[in-house]
Coordinates of C-alpha atoms in Angstrom, one line a residue:
M194 CA 1.9 6.3 -23.1
N195 CA 5.3 7.9 -23.0
D196 CA 6.1 8.5 -19.3
N197 CA 7.3 12.0 -20.1
L198 CA 3.8 12.9 -21.3
R199 CA 2.3 11.7 -18.1
F200 CA 4.8 13.6 -15.9
G201 CA 6.8 16.9 -16.4
P202 CA 10.4 17.3 -15.3
A203 CA 9.6 19.4 -12.2
T204 CA 6.6 20.3 -10.2
G205 CA 5.5 21.5 -6.6
I206 CA 4.2 19.3 -3.8
G207 CA 1.0 21.2 -3.2
S208 CA 1.0 23.8 -0.4
L209 CA 2.2 27.4 -0.8
P210 CA 2.4 30.3 1.7
G211 CA 0.0 33.1 1.7
T212 CA -3.8 33.5 1.2
D213 CA -4.3 34.8 -2.3
A214 CA -5.5 32.0 -4.6
R215 CA -4.8 33.9 -7.9
E216 CA -1.2 34.7 -6.8
A217 CA -0.7 31.0 -5.9
A218 CA -2.1 29.7 -9.2
K219 CA 0.0 32.2 -11.1
T220 CA 3.2 30.9 -9.2
A221 CA 2.3 27.3 -9.7
T222 CA 1.5 27.6 -13.4
G223 CA 4.3 30.1 -14.2
S224 CA 7.0 28.1 -12.4
F225 CA 6.2 24.8 -14.2
E226 CA 4.9 25.4 -17.7
D227 CA 4.9 21.8 -18.4
F228 CA 3.7 20.3 -15.1
P229 CA 1.7 22.8 -13.0
F230 CA -0.2 21.8 -9.9
L231 CA -3.3 23.0 -8.0
P232 CA -2.0 25.1 -5.0
E233 CA -3.2 24.7 -1.4
L234 CA -3.1 27.6 1.0
P235 CA -3.3 26.4 4.5
A236 CA -2.5 29.8 6.0
R237 CA -6.2 30.7 5.3
G238 CA -7.2 28.5 8.3
P239 CA -9.2 25.4 9.0
G240 CA -10.6 24.1 5.9
A241 CA -7.6 25.2 3.8
D242 CA -5.4 22.8 5.8
M243 CA -4.6 19.5 4.3
I244 CA -7.0 17.4 6.3
G245 CA -9.8 19.9 6.1
R246 CA -9.5 20.4 2.4
T247 CA -9.9 16.7 1.8
A248 CA -12.6 16.3 4.4
G249 CA -14.5 18.8 2.4
M250 CA -14.4 16.5 -0.7
L251 CA -16.0 13.6 1.2
V252 CA -19.4 12.3 0.0
E253 CA -22.1 11.7 2.7
L254 CA -19.5 12.2 5.5
Y255 CA -19.0 15.6 7.0
A256 CA -16.3 16.9 9.4
R257 CA -16.1 19.8 11.7
V258 CA -13.2 21.4 13.6
E259 CA -12.9 20.5 17.3
P260 CA -10.1 21.7 19.6
S261 CA -8.4 18.3 19.1
G262 CA -8.7 18.4 15.3
W263 CA -11.2 17.4 12.5
R264 CA -14.1 15.2 13.7
I265 CA -16.9 13.4 11.8
G266 CA -20.1 15.1 12.3
D267 CA -23.8 14.5 11.3
R268 CA -24.3 17.3 8.6
P269 CA -22.3 19.7 6.6
G270 CA -21.5 22.7 8.9
R271 CA -19.6 25.9 8.6
D272 CA -16.2 24.2 8.4
T273 CA -17.2 21.9 5.5
K274 CA -18.7 24.8 3.6
R275 CA -15.6 26.9 4.1
A276 CA -13.4 24.0 2.8
R277 CA -15.5 23.7 -0.3
S278 CA -15.6 27.4 -0.8
W279 CA -11.8 27.7 -0.7
L280 CA -11.4 24.7 -3.0
G281 CA -13.8 26.4 -5.5
E282 CA -11.8 29.7 -5.3
D283 CA -8.5 27.7 -6.0
L284 CA -10.2 26.0 -9.0
D285 CA -11.4 29.4 -10.4
A286 CA -7.8 30.7 -10.2
L287 CA -6.3 27.6 -11.7
E288 CA -8.8 27.7 -14.6
E289 CA -7.8 31.3 -15.3
F290 CA -4.1 30.5 -15.5
T291 CA -4.4 27.3 -17.5
Q292 CA -6.5 28.5 -20.6
G293 CA -5.5 26.3 -23.5
Y294 CA -3.1 24.1 -21.4
G295 CA -2.6 20.6 -22.8
G296 CA 0.0 18.8 -20.6
P297 CA 0.1 17.0 -17.3
L298 CA -1.5 18.8 -14.3
K299 CA -1.2 17.6 -10.7
V300 CA -4.0 17.7 -8.1
Q301 CA -3.5 16.6 -4.5
A302 CA -5.7 15.0 -1.8
V303 CA -4.9 13.3 1.5
G304 CA -4.7 9.5 1.1
P305 CA -7.1 7.2 2.9
W306 CA -4.6 6.1 5.7
T307 CA -3.4 9.5 6.6
L308 CA -7.0 10.7 6.6
A309 CA -8.0 7.7 8.9
A310 CA -5.1 8.6 11.3
N311 CA -6.1 12.3 11.5
L312 CA -9.8 12.4 11.3
E313 CA -11.7 11.6 14.5
L314 CA -14.8 9.6 15.1
R315 CA -17.7 11.1 17.2
N316 CA -16.0 9.4 20.3
G317 CA -12.8 11.5 19.7
E318 CA -10.7 8.4 18.6
A319 CA -9.1 8.3 15.2
V320 CA -11.1 6.6 12.4
L321 CA -8.1 4.3 12.3
S322 CA -9.4 2.7 15.5
D323 CA -12.5 1.2 13.7
P324 CA -12.0 -1.1 10.6
G325 CA -15.6 -0.5 9.4
A326 CA -15.2 3.3 9.7
C327 CA -11.9 3.0 7.7
R328 CA -13.8 1.2 4.9
D329 CA -16.6 3.8 5.0
L330 CA -14.1 6.7 4.8
A331 CA -12.3 5.2 1.9
A332 CA -15.5 4.7 0.0
S333 CA -16.6 8.3 0.7
L334 CA -13.1 9.6 -0.4
A335 CA -13.3 7.6 -3.6
E336 CA -16.7 9.1 -4.6
G337 CA -15.5 12.6 -3.6
L338 CA -12.4 12.2 -5.7
R339 CA -14.4 11.1 -8.8
Q340 CA -16.5 14.3 -8.5
H341 CA -13.4 16.5 -7.9
L342 CA -11.5 15.0 -10.9
A343 CA -14.5 15.5 -13.1
E344 CA -14.7 19.0 -12.0
V345 CA -11.0 19.7 -12.8
R346 CA -11.3 18.1 -16.2
R347 CA -14.3 20.3 -16.9
R348 CA -12.4 23.4 -16.0
V349 CA -9.0 22.4 -17.7
P350 CA -10.3 20.2 -20.5
G351 CA -7.0 19.8 -22.3
A352 CA -4.9 18.7 -19.3
Q353 CA -3.9 15.1 -18.4
L354 CA -4.6 14.9 -14.7
V355 CA -2.1 13.3 -12.2
L356 CA -3.6 12.6 -8.9
Q357 CA -1.3 12.8 -5.8
F358 CA -2.2 11.2 -2.5
D359 CA -0.5 12.8 0.5
E360 CA 0.3 9.9 2.9
P361 CA 2.8 11.3 5.5
S362 CA 1.2 9.0 8.2
L363 CA 1.4 5.8 6.1
T364 CA 4.6 4.4 7.7
A365 CA 3.2 5.1 11.2
V366 CA -0.1 3.3 10.3
L367 CA 1.9 0.2 9.1
R368 CA 4.0 0.2 12.2
G369 CA 1.3 0.9 14.8
Q370 CA 2.9 4.3 15.8
V371 CA -0.3 6.5 15.6
R372 CA -1.2 7.6 19.1
T373 CA -4.7 7.2 20.6
A374 CA -6.6 10.2 21.9
S375 CA -5.2 9.9 25.3
G376 CA -1.7 9.8 24.0
Y377 CA -0.7 7.0 26.3
R378 CA -1.2 4.2 23.8
T379 CA -0.9 3.7 20.0
H380 CA -3.4 2.1 17.6
R381 CA -2.7 -1.4 16.4
A382 CA -0.8 -1.6 13.2
V383 CA -3.0 -2.1 10.2
D384 CA -2.4 -5.3 8.2
R385 CA -0.2 -4.5 5.1
Q386 CA -2.5 -6.4 2.8
I387 CA -5.5 -4.2 3.9
V388 CA -3.4 -1.0 3.6
E389 CA -2.4 -2.1 0.1
A390 CA -5.9 -3.2 -1.0
T391 CA -7.5 0.2 0.2
L392 CA -4.8 2.1 -1.7
R393 CA -5.4 0.0 -4.8
D394 CA -9.0 0.8 -4.7
L395 CA -8.3 4.5 -4.4
V396 CA -5.7 4.4 -7.2
G397 CA -8.4 2.8 -9.3
V398 CA -10.5 5.9 -9.1
H399 CA -8.2 7.7 -11.5
A400 CA -7.7 4.8 -13.9
P401 CA -6.2 4.8 -16.4
G402 CA -4.5 8.1 -15.3
P403 CA -1.3 8.2 -13.2
V404 CA -1.4 8.3 -9.4
V405 CA 1.5 9.5 -7.3
V406 CA 1.8 8.8 -3.5
H407 CA 3.7 11.4 -1.6
S408 CA 5.3 11.1 1.9
C409 CA 8.0 13.3 3.4
A410 CA 8.4 10.7 6.3
P411 CA 11.3 8.2 6.6
D412 CA 11.0 4.6 5.3
V413 CA 8.5 5.2 2.5
P414 CA 7.1 1.7 1.6
F415 CA 8.1 1.8 -2.1
A416 CA 7.3 -1.8 -2.9
L417 CA 3.8 -1.7 -1.3
L418 CA 3.0 1.5 -3.2
R419 CA 4.0 0.0 -6.5
R420 CA 2.0 -3.2 -5.8
A421 CA -1.0 -0.9 -5.1
G422 CA -0.7 0.6 -8.6
A423 CA 1.1 3.9 -7.9
A424 CA 2.7 5.2 -11.1
G425 CA 4.9 7.5 -9.1
V426 CA 6.4 7.9 -5.5
S427 CA 7.1 11.4 -4.1
F428 CA 9.6 11.6 -1.2
D429 CA 12.1 13.6 0.7
F430 CA 15.4 12.6 -1.0
S431 CA 17.5 13.6 2.1
L432 CA 15.7 10.8 4.2
L433 CA 16.7 8.0 1.8
T434 CA 19.2 5.5 3.2
E435 CA 21.1 2.7 1.4
R436 CA 18.4 0.4 2.8
D437 CA 16.1 1.9 0.2
D438 CA 18.5 1.2 -2.7
E439 CA 17.0 -2.1 -3.7
A440 CA 13.4 -0.8 -3.7
I441 CA 14.3 2.2 -5.7
G442 CA 16.3 0.2 -8.2
E443 CA 13.3 -2.1 -8.7
A444 CA 10.9 0.9 -9.0
V445 CA 13.0 2.5 -11.7
E446 CA 13.2 -0.7 -13.6
G447 CA 9.6 -1.3 -13.3
G448 CA 8.8 2.1 -14.8
T449 CA 7.8 3.9 -11.5
R450 CA 8.4 7.7 -11.6
L451 CA 10.4 9.1 -8.8
L452 CA 9.4 12.6 -7.6
T453 CA 12.6 13.4 -5.7
G454 CA 12.3 16.1 -3.1
V455 CA 15.7 17.8 -3.3
V456 CA 14.9 21.4 -2.5
P457 CA 14.3 22.3 1.1
G458 CA 10.7 23.2 2.0
T459 CA 11.6 26.0 4.3
D460 CA 13.7 29.2 3.9
G461 CA 17.5 28.7 3.7
P462 CA 20.3 29.0 1.2
L463 CA 19.9 27.2 -2.1
S464 CA 22.9 25.6 -3.7
D465 CA 23.4 25.9 -7.5
P466 CA 20.7 23.9 -9.3
A467 CA 23.2 21.1 -10.5
G468 CA 24.3 20.7 -6.8
S469 CA 20.8 20.1 -5.8
V470 CA 20.6 17.0 -7.9
M471 CA 24.1 15.7 -7.3
G472 CA 22.7 13.1 -4.9
V473 CA 20.3 11.9 -7.5
R474 CA 23.2 11.3 -9.9
T475 CA 25.2 9.6 -7.1
L476 CA 22.4 7.3 -6.4
W477 CA 22.0 6.4 -10.1
R478 CA 25.7 5.5 -10.3
R479 CA 25.4 3.4 -7.0
L480 CA 22.5 1.5 -8.5
G481 CA 24.2 1.0 -11.8
L482 CA 21.4 2.6 -13.7
H483 CA 21.8 4.1 -17.2
P484 CA 22.3 7.9 -16.9
G485 CA 20.0 8.2 -20.0
L486 CA 17.1 7.0 -17.8
L487 CA 17.4 10.0 -15.4
A488 CA 15.2 12.4 -17.2
Q489 CA 12.6 9.7 -18.1
A490 CA 12.5 8.5 -14.4
V491 CA 12.8 11.6 -12.2
T492 CA 10.6 14.7 -11.5
V493 CA 12.4 17.3 -9.4
T494 CA 10.3 18.7 -6.4
P495 CA 10.7 20.5 -3.1
A496 CA 11.2 18.1 -0.2
C497 CA 7.7 18.8 1.1
G498 CA 5.1 21.4 0.9
L499 CA 6.1 25.1 1.0
A500 CA 3.4 26.4 3.4
G501 CA 6.0 27.2 6.1
A502 CA 8.2 29.2 3.6
S503 CA 8.2 32.9 3.0
P504 CA 6.5 33.8 -0.4
E505 CA 9.8 35.0 -1.9
Y506 CA 11.6 31.7 -0.9
A507 CA 8.7 29.6 -2.2
R508 CA 9.0 31.3 -5.7
R509 CA 12.8 30.8 -5.6
A510 CA 12.4 27.1 -4.5
L511 CA 10.0 26.3 -7.4
A512 CA 12.2 28.1 -10.0
H513 CA 15.2 26.1 -8.5
C514 CA 13.3 22.8 -9.1
A515 CA 12.9 23.6 -12.7
Q516 CA 16.5 24.7 -13.2
A517 CA 17.7 21.5 -11.4
A518 CA 15.6 19.3 -13.7
R519 CA 17.0 21.0 -16.7
S520 CA 20.5 20.2 -15.3
L521 CA 19.6 16.6 -14.9
A522 CA 18.4 16.4 -18.5
D523 CA 21.3 18.2 -20.0
N524 CA 24.1 16.6 -17.9
P525 CA 22.8 13.2 -16.7
E526 CA 26.4 11.9 -16.1

């Protein structure tokens, strides 16, 4: 499949400010007519946050809010029901604003490793502390995602779905930097092959559709994500260093889509759209890549979710991404 049919030139990360599902869906579809996304509105409270939303998708595993965060429980309680209700509201709104739509459409869920690092077992420790619990969580997530993707397809039948896994804790999991409940120690690093195999299984849930992995943390493991089958990697462009050059060059040459986060996620002045993608052009020259590849290889996004931005800035930031993508396509040099 032509990569430009799988991905559009610009899109959002997922979260938006505010609590109005219809307003958010209108913004996400109106800003990106050729690559809209299903918005998330964490300002609504527990269950609309990133971890709670995905916990609500789990099958035969339930989570509830404790003072320390989300914890696995025995049965679906108020918090699970709230998470599912808000997701249903968001899907209703998306369906309303995507009537007749036939292009790529992005939906997001927390990936298995960030979920394991942030979801607690009954004893208060992270799921990450127990390899068997990690396997059970990944299997529950896989089943929940199958159901979620089927529901989105039913509501927006013409769309080609792109599944994004949010994995901001992935680098910390690989390096043994996730703190224990006491805060005095860290959980042991998870073997890279286990991390990769689990991600590969989750990527397979959406086969043969494309899966993107998003992380706005430094040192995104590009090569590992590509081996796990990710068709795209979404990252904060400002956190790249020249150490990432080789991995990025290999990714582009291997056909991996780069979702480059070049627009700040919180309120601030925006440069002109061409200026926002200047760094991407510079990277291309440094890697010796053909400028004509730019529009085929790059989707422009905000650096991270926009939940912490003002509604007015969020709308401007998304419009800015679309304009910056046009600038890249029109003037790749």
